[in-house]
Structure formats: structure tokens, C-alpha cells
CSV table of N, CA and C in Angstrom, one decimal:
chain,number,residue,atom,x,y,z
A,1,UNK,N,109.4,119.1,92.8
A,1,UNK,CA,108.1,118.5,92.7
A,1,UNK,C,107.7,117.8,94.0
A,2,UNK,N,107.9,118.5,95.4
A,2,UNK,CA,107.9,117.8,96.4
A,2,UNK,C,108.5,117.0,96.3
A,3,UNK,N,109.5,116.5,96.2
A,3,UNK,CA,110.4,115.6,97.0
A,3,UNK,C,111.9,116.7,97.6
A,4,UNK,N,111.6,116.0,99.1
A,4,UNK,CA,112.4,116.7,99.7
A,4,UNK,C,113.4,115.9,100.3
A,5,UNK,N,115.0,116.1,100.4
A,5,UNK,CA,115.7,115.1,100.8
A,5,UNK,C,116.1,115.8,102.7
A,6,UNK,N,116.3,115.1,103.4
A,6,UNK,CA,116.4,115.4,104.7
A,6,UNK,C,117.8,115.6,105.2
A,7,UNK,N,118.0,117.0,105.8
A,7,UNK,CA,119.1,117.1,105.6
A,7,UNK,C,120.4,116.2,106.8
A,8,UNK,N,119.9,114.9,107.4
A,8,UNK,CA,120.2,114.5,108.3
A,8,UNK,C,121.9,113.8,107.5
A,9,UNK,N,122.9,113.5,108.2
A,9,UNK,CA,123.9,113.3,108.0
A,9,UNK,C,123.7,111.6,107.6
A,10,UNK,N,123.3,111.1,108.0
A,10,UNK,CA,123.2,109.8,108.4
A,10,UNK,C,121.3,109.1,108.4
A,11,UNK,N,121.0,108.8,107.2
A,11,UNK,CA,119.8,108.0,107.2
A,11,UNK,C,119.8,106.2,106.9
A,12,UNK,N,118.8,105.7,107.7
A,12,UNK,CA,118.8,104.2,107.7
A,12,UNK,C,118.5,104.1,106.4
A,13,UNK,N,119.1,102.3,106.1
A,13,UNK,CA,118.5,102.4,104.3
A,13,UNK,C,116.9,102.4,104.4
A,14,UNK,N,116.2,101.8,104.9
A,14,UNK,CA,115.0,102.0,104.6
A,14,UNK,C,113.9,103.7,104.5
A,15,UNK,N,115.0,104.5,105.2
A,15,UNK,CA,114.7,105.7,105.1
A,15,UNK,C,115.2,106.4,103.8
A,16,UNK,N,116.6,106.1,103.5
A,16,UNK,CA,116.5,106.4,102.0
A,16,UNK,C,115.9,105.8,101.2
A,17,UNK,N,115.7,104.7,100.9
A,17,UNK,CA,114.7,103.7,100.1
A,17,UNK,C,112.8,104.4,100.0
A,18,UNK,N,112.8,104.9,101.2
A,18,UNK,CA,111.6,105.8,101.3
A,18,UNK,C,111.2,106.3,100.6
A,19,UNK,N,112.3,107.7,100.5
A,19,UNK,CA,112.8,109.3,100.6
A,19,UNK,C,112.5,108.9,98.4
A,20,UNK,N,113.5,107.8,98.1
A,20,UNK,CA,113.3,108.0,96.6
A,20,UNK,C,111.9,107.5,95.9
A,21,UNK,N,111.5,106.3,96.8
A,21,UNK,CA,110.2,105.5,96.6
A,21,UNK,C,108.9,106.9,96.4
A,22,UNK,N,109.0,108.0,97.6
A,22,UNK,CA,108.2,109.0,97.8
A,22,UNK,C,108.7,109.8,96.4
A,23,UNK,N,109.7,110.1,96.2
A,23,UNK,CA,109.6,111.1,95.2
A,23,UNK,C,109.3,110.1,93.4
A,24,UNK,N,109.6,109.2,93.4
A,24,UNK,CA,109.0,108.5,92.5
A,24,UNK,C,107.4,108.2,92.1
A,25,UNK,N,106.9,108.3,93.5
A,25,UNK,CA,105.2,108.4,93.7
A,25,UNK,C,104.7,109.6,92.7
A,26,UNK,N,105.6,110.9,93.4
A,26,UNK,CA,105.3,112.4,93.4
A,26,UNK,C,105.6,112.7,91.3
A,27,UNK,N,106.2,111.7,90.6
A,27,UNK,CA,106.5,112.2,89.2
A,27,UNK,C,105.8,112.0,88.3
A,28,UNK,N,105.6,113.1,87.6
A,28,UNK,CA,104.8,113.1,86.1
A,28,UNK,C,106.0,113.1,85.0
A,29,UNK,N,105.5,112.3,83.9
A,29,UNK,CA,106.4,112.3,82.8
A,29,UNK,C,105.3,113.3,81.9
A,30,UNK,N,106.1,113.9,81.0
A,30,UNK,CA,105.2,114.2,80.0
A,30,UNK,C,104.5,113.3,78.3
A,31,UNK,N,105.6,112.3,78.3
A,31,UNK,CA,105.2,111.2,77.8
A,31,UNK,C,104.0,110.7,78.2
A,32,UNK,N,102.7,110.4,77.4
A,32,UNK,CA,101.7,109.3,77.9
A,32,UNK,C,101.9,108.4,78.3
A,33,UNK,N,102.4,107.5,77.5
A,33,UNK,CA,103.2,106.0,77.8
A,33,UNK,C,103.6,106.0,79.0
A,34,UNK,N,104.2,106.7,79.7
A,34,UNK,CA,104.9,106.4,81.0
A,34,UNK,C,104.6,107.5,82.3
A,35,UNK,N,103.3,108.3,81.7
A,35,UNK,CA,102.6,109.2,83.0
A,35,UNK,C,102.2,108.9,84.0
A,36,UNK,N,102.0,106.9,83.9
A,36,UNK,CA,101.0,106.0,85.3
A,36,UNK,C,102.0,106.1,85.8
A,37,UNK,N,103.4,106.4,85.7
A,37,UNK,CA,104.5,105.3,86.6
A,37,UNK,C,104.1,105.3,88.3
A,38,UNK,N,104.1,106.6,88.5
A,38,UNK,CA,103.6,107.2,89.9
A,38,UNK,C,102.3,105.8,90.4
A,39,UNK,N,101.7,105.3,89.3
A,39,UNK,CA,100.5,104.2,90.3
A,39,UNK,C,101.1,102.9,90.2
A,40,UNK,N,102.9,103.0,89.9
A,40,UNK,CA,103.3,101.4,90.2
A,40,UNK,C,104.3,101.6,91.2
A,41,UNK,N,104.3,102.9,92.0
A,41,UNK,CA,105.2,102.6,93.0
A,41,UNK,C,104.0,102.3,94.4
A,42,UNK,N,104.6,100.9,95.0
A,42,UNK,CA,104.3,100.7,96.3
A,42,UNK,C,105.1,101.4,97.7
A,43,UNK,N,104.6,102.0,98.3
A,43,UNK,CA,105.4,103.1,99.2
A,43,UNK,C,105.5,102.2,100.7
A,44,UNK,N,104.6,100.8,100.8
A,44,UNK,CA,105.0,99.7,101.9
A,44,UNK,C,106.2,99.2,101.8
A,45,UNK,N,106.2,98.7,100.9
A,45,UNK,CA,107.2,97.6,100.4
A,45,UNK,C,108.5,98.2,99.4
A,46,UNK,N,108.8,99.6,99.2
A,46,UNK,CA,109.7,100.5,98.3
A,46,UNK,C,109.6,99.3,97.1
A,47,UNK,N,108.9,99.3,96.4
A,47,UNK,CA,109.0,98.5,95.2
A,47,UNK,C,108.1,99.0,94.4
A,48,UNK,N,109.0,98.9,92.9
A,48,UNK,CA,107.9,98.8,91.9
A,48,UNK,C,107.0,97.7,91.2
A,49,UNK,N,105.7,97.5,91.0
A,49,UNK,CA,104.9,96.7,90.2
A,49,UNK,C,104.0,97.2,88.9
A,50,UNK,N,104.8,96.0,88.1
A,50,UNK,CA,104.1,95.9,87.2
A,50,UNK,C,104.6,96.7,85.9
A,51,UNK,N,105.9,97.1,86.3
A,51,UNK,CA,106.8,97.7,85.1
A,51,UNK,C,106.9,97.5,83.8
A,52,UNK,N,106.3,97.9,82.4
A,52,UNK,CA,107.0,97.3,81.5
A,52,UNK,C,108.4,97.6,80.7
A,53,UNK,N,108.6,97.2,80.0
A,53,UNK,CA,110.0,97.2,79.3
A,53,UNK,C,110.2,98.9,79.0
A,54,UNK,N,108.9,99.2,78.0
A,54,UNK,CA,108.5,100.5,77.5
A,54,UNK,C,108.5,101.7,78.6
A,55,UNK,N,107.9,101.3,79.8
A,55,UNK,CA,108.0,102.3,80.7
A,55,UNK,C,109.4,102.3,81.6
A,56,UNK,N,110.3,101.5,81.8
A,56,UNK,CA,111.4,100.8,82.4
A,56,UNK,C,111.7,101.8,81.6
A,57,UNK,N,112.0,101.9,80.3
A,57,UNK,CA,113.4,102.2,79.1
A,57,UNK,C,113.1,103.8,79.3
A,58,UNK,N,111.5,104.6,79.4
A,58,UNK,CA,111.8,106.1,79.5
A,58,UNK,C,111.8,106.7,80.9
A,59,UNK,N,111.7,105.8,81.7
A,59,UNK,CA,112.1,106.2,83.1
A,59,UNK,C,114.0,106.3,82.9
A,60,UNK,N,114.6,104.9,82.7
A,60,UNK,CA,116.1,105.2,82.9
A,60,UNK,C,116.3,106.3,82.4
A,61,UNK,N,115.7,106.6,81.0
A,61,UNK,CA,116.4,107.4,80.0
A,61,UNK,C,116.2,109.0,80.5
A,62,UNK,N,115.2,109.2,81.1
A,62,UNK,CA,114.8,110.4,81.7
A,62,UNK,C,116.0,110.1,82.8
A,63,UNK,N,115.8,109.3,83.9
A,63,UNK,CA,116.9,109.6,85.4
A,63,UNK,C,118.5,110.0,84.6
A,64,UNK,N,118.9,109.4,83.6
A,64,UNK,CA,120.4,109.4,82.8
A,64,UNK,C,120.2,110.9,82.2
């Protein structure tokens, strides 16, 4: 889904911190509940805002 990992041996953390921040931008859930997630990632600051519990619990559960 567009996220591409770079095949470099050796990346800075902020470049991996990026690389997941970007592919987290790039994701659709098929759940309603948790389809915004992609408009609570900040791609300045690799953080997420504004997470609730509800969308927290089918994110992990989806990455597991």
C-alpha cells in the first residue's frame, strides 16, 4: 500500500521512525471506527494525536 522500506543496511532512528510514521499515514482499515487513523498521524513530529482507546485496541489488534 505504498510503503516502501529502504533497502539501506543501516538507517538513522529518525529515518526509521519516518519510514513507519509514512506507512501509517498511507493505511485504511476496513473498520469505520478506526478508517481516520491515517489523519492522526503527524509526519513532523513521528507522532500520533488524538488516539482513542477504541481506535488504539483495533490498530494493535490488526498490527498482532
Amino acid at each position: 500500500m505504498g510503503c516502501k522500506v529502504e533497502s539501506q543496511l543501516y538507517l538513522t532512528k529518525k529515518n526509521t521512525q519516518l519510514l513507519v510514521y509514512q506507512c501509517l499515514k498511507s493505511l485504511c482499515f476496513s473498520n469505520e471506527q478506526a478508517s481516520n487513523i491515517s489523519m492522526l498521524v503527524n509526519l513532523e513530529d513521528c507522532e500520533l494525536y488524538g488516539m482513542k482507546s477504541h481506535d488504539y485496541h483495533l490498530f494493535m489488534k490488526t498490527l498482532i
